Amino acid sequence: MRRARACIGLALAVGFLGPLALAAEAPSASVEIVASKRAFTPDTLTLLKGEPATLAIRNDDEDLHAFVPLLLLQHANVQVSGNGAPEFNETGFVRVLIPPHGRVELRFTPKTAGTFHYICDLPGHSMRAQIVVK
Ligand SMILES: [Cu+2]
């Protein structure tokens, strides 16, 4: 009985994780960035121009981190949810601070194709990665 239940649980887990593993490899409208050990993963992720995107940023560290997109979200309409602290100025979204073990979701539609870097601008954190819009 116990073994049968374990098998069902495993089958459910494999069925559940399968599509997620595929989604991480293909260009997707819903992607996750993880900040861990003062680095962003993945190094590069891809979004599609004109397609609404959800970008989830998870902070696995005990440190505060910031997600600071350079140019990608200027003048864009960005909806922010989660437990981060977003900052805006006259050009629009500037950055969001993500507390230790926090999570933030940004919803926006990329308008321009190109390669856009993002960083964490907190002192001493040299964290940098990129988003490619195709
Ligand atoms: Cu940081």
PDB file of C-alpha atoms and ligand atoms in Angstrom:
ATOM      1  CA  MET A   1       0.000   0.000   0.000  1.00  0.00           C
ATOM      2  CA  ARG A   2       2.740   2.395   1.015  1.00  0.00           C
ATOM      3  CA  ARG A   3       4.791   1.480  -2.069  1.00  0.00           C
ATOM      4  CA  ALA A   4       1.798   1.994  -4.380  1.00  0.00           C
ATOM      5  CA  ARG A   5       1.256   5.469  -2.981  1.00  0.00           C
ATOM      6  CA  ALA A   6       4.925   6.342  -3.450  1.00  0.00           C
ATOM      7  CA  CYS A   7       4.706   5.272  -7.120  1.00  0.00           C
ATOM      8  CA  ILE A   8       1.675   7.425  -7.721  1.00  0.00           C
ATOM      9  CA  GLY A   9       3.429  10.346  -6.047  1.00  0.00           C
ATOM     10  CA  LEU A  10       6.485   9.882  -8.242  1.00  0.00           C
ATOM     11  CA  ALA A  11       4.381   9.646 -11.397  1.00  0.00           C
ATOM     12  CA  LEU A  12       2.596  12.863 -10.469  1.00  0.00           C
ATOM     13  CA  ALA A  13       5.910  14.612  -9.754  1.00  0.00           C
ATOM     14  CA  VAL A  14       7.400  13.543 -13.096  1.00  0.00           C
ATOM     15  CA  GLY A  15       4.263  14.558 -14.946  1.00  0.00           C
ATOM     16  CA  PHE A  16       4.284  17.891 -13.187  1.00  0.00           C
ATOM     17  CA  LEU A  17       7.970  18.688 -13.696  1.00  0.00           C
ATOM     18  CA  GLY A  18       8.172  17.552 -17.322  1.00  0.00           C
ATOM     19  CA  PRO A  19       6.516  20.607 -18.897  1.00  0.00           C
ATOM     20  CA  LEU A  20       8.419  22.975 -16.578  1.00  0.00           C
ATOM     21  CA  ALA A  21      11.752  21.516 -17.683  1.00  0.00           C
ATOM     22  CA  LEU A  22      10.790  22.017 -21.330  1.00  0.00           C
ATOM     23  CA  ALA A  23       9.568  25.552 -20.700  1.00  0.00           C
ATOM     24  CA  ALA A  24      12.927  26.538 -19.217  1.00  0.00           C
ATOM     25  CA  GLU A  25      14.753  25.655 -22.454  1.00  0.00           C
ATOM     26  CA  ALA A  26      12.472  27.146 -25.080  1.00  0.00           C
ATOM     27  CA  PRO A  27      11.769  30.876 -25.475  1.00  0.00           C
ATOM     28  CA  SER A  28       8.832  31.405 -23.177  1.00  0.00           C
ATOM     29  CA  ALA A  29       6.479  34.095 -22.003  1.00  0.00           C
ATOM     30  CA  SER A  30       6.891  32.988 -18.385  1.00  0.00           C
ATOM     31  CA  VAL A  31      10.415  32.738 -17.044  1.00  0.00           C
ATOM     32  CA  GLU A  32      12.179  32.666 -13.695  1.00  0.00           C
ATOM     33  CA  ILE A  33      15.417  34.274 -12.597  1.00  0.00           C
ATOM     34  CA  VAL A  34      17.050  33.020  -9.416  1.00  0.00           C
ATOM     35  CA  ALA A  35      19.449  35.120  -7.373  1.00  0.00           C
ATOM     36  CA  SER A  36      21.633  32.725  -5.420  1.00  0.00           C
ATOM     37  CA  LYS A  37      25.158  33.027  -3.984  1.00  0.00           C
ATOM     38  CA  ARG A  38      25.334  36.530  -5.435  1.00  0.00           C
ATOM     39  CA  ALA A  39      24.736  35.446  -9.022  1.00  0.00           C
ATOM     40  CA  PHE A  40      21.755  35.522 -11.351  1.00  0.00           C
ATOM     41  CA  THR A  41      20.678  32.281 -13.070  1.00  0.00           C
ATOM     42  CA  PRO A  42      20.200  31.754 -15.968  1.00  0.00           C
ATOM     43  CA  ASP A  43      22.935  33.862 -17.487  1.00  0.00           C
ATOM     44  CA  THR A  44      20.771  34.534 -20.544  1.00  0.00           C
ATOM     45  CA  LEU A  45      17.047  34.193 -21.028  1.00  0.00           C
ATOM     46  CA  THR A  46      14.907  34.864 -24.051  1.00  0.00           C
ATOM     47  CA  LEU A  47      11.616  36.702 -24.444  1.00  0.00           C
ATOM     48  CA  LEU A  48       9.604  37.374 -27.561  1.00  0.00           C
ATOM     49  CA  LYS A  49       8.974  40.886 -28.820  1.00  0.00           C
ATOM     50  CA  GLY A  50       5.315  41.843 -28.598  1.00  0.00           C
ATOM     51  CA  GLU A  51       4.383  38.866 -26.395  1.00  0.00           C
ATOM     52  CA  PRO A  52       3.205  39.539 -22.840  1.00  0.00           C
ATOM     53  CA  ALA A  53       5.817  38.170 -20.441  1.00  0.00           C
ATOM     54  CA  THR A  54       5.904  37.274 -16.773  1.00  0.00           C
ATOM     55  CA  LEU A  55       9.333  37.490 -15.230  1.00  0.00           C
ATOM     56  CA  ALA A  56       9.594  35.951 -11.776  1.00  0.00           C
ATOM     57  CA  ILE A  57      12.679  36.786  -9.733  1.00  0.00           C
ATOM     58  CA  ARG A  58      13.420  34.631  -6.724  1.00  0.00           C
ATOM     59  CA  ASN A  59      15.997  35.537  -4.094  1.00  0.00           C
ATOM     60  CA  ASP A  60      17.459  32.419  -2.476  1.00  0.00           C
ATOM     61  CA  ASP A  61      20.114  34.327  -0.521  1.00  0.00           C
ATOM     62  CA  GLU A  62      20.202  35.761   2.984  1.00  0.00           C
ATOM     63  CA  ASP A  63      21.140  39.090   1.345  1.00  0.00           C
ATOM     64  CA  LEU A  64      18.901  41.744  -0.089  1.00  0.00           C
ATOM     65  CA  HIS A  65      19.214  41.895  -3.894  1.00  0.00           C
ATOM     66  CA  ALA A  66      18.034  44.329  -6.534  1.00  0.00           C
ATOM     67  CA  PHE A  67      16.849  43.600 -10.056  1.00  0.00           C
ATOM     68  CA  VAL A  68      17.908  46.586 -12.149  1.00  0.00           C
ATOM     69  CA  PRO A  69      17.132  46.256 -15.867  1.00  0.00           C
ATOM     70  CA  LEU A  70      19.296  48.523 -18.033  1.00  0.00           C
ATOM     71  CA  LEU A  71      17.017  49.928 -20.776  1.00  0.00           C
ATOM     72  CA  LEU A  72      14.685  46.909 -21.117  1.00  0.00           C
ATOM     73  CA  LEU A  73      11.809  48.408 -19.125  1.00  0.00           C
ATOM     74  CA  GLN A  74      12.265  52.117 -19.858  1.00  0.00           C
ATOM     75  CA  HIS A  75       8.905  53.665 -20.701  1.00  0.00           C
ATOM     76  CA  ALA A  76       7.304  50.217 -20.433  1.00  0.00           C
ATOM     77  CA  ASN A  77       4.100  49.463 -18.590  1.00  0.00           C
ATOM     78  CA  VAL A  78       5.248  47.158 -15.771  1.00  0.00           C
ATOM     79  CA  GLN A  79       2.996  45.489 -13.237  1.00  0.00           C
ATOM     80  CA  VAL A  80       4.781  44.369 -10.092  1.00  0.00           C
ATOM     81  CA  SER A  81       3.569  41.768  -7.616  1.00  0.00           C
ATOM     82  CA  GLY A  82       5.203  39.788  -4.831  1.00  0.00           C
ATOM     83  CA  ASN A  83       7.038  41.018  -1.749  1.00  0.00           C
ATOM     84  CA  GLY A  84       9.646  43.306  -3.336  1.00  0.00           C
ATOM     85  CA  ALA A  85       9.968  47.080  -3.158  1.00  0.00           C
ATOM     86  CA  PRO A  86       9.707  48.566  -6.674  1.00  0.00           C
ATOM     87  CA  GLU A  87      11.042  52.015  -7.593  1.00  0.00           C
ATOM     88  CA  PHE A  88       9.806  54.161 -10.461  1.00  0.00           C
ATOM     89  CA  ASN A  89      10.890  57.515 -11.883  1.00  0.00           C
ATOM     90  CA  GLU A  90       9.869  59.637 -14.886  1.00  0.00           C
ATOM     91  CA  THR A  91      11.222  57.009 -17.310  1.00  0.00           C
ATOM     92  CA  GLY A  92       9.152  54.300 -15.630  1.00  0.00           C
ATOM     93  CA  PHE A  93      10.355  51.228 -13.780  1.00  0.00           C
ATOM     94  CA  VAL A  94      13.863  51.644 -12.324  1.00  0.00           C
ATOM     95  CA  ARG A  95      14.453  48.656 -10.071  1.00  0.00           C
ATOM     96  CA  VAL A  96      12.925  46.349  -7.511  1.00  0.00           C
ATOM     97  CA  LEU A  97      14.511  45.354  -4.212  1.00  0.00           C
ATOM     98  CA  ILE A  98      13.912  41.722  -3.300  1.00  0.00           C
ATOM     99  CA  PRO A  99      14.216  40.724   0.361  1.00  0.00           C
ATOM    100  CA  PRO A 100      16.058  37.556   1.454  1.00  0.00           C
ATOM    101  CA  HIS A 101      14.014  34.551   0.298  1.00  0.00           C
ATOM    102  CA  GLY A 102      11.585  36.903  -1.402  1.00  0.00           C
ATOM    103  CA  ARG A 103       9.931  36.685  -4.789  1.00  0.00           C
ATOM    104  CA  VAL A 104       8.783  39.296  -7.254  1.00  0.00           C
ATOM    105  CA  GLU A 105       6.824  39.016 -10.493  1.00  0.00           C
ATOM    106  CA  LEU A 106       7.036  41.583 -13.265  1.00  0.00           C
ATOM    107  CA  ARG A 107       4.507  41.610 -16.097  1.00  0.00           C
ATOM    108  CA  PHE A 108       5.272  43.565 -19.244  1.00  0.00           C
ATOM    109  CA  THR A 109       5.409  43.266 -23.014  1.00  0.00           C
ATOM    110  CA  PRO A 110       8.864  43.681 -24.598  1.00  0.00           C
ATOM    111  CA  LYS A 111       8.604  46.286 -27.363  1.00  0.00           C
ATOM    112  CA  THR A 112      12.114  46.225 -28.841  1.00  0.00           C
ATOM    113  CA  ALA A 113      14.328  43.347 -29.960  1.00  0.00           C
ATOM    114  CA  GLY A 114      17.877  43.261 -28.664  1.00  0.00           C
ATOM    115  CA  THR A 115      20.120  42.193 -25.810  1.00  0.00           C
ATOM    116  CA  PHE A 116      19.401  43.892 -22.508  1.00  0.00           C
ATOM    117  CA  HIS A 117      21.616  43.567 -19.449  1.00  0.00           C
ATOM    118  CA  TYR A 118      20.372  43.662 -15.921  1.00  0.00           C
ATOM    119  CA  ILE A 119      22.337  43.967 -12.703  1.00  0.00           C
ATOM    120  CA  CYS A 120      22.077  44.042  -8.948  1.00  0.00           C
ATOM    121  CA  ASP A 121      23.336  47.496  -7.962  1.00  0.00           C
ATOM    122  CA  LEU A 122      23.815  46.890  -4.256  1.00  0.00           C
ATOM    123  CA  PRO A 123      27.339  47.736  -2.990  1.00  0.00           C
ATOM    124  CA  GLY A 124      29.804  44.902  -3.551  1.00  0.00           C
ATOM    125  CA  HIS A 125      27.384  42.751  -5.573  1.00  0.00           C
ATOM    126  CA  SER A 126      28.773  42.311  -9.076  1.00  0.00           C
ATOM    127  CA  MET A 127      25.718  40.439 -10.359  1.00  0.00           C
ATOM    128  CA  ARG A 128      24.974  40.755 -14.049  1.00  0.00           C
ATOM    129  CA  ALA A 129      23.015  38.758 -16.634  1.00  0.00           C
ATOM    130  CA  GLN A 130      21.024  39.411 -19.791  1.00  0.00           C
ATOM    131  CA  ILE A 131      17.632  39.160 -21.395  1.00  0.00           C
ATOM    132  CA  VAL A 132      17.460  38.663 -25.147  1.00  0.00           C
ATOM    133  CA  VAL A 133      14.305  39.861 -26.881  1.00  0.00           C
ATOM    134  CA  LYS A 134      13.760  38.205 -30.265  1.00  0.00           C
TER     135      LYS A 134
HETATM  136 CU    CU B   1      22.667  41.590  -5.023  1.00  0.00          CU
END
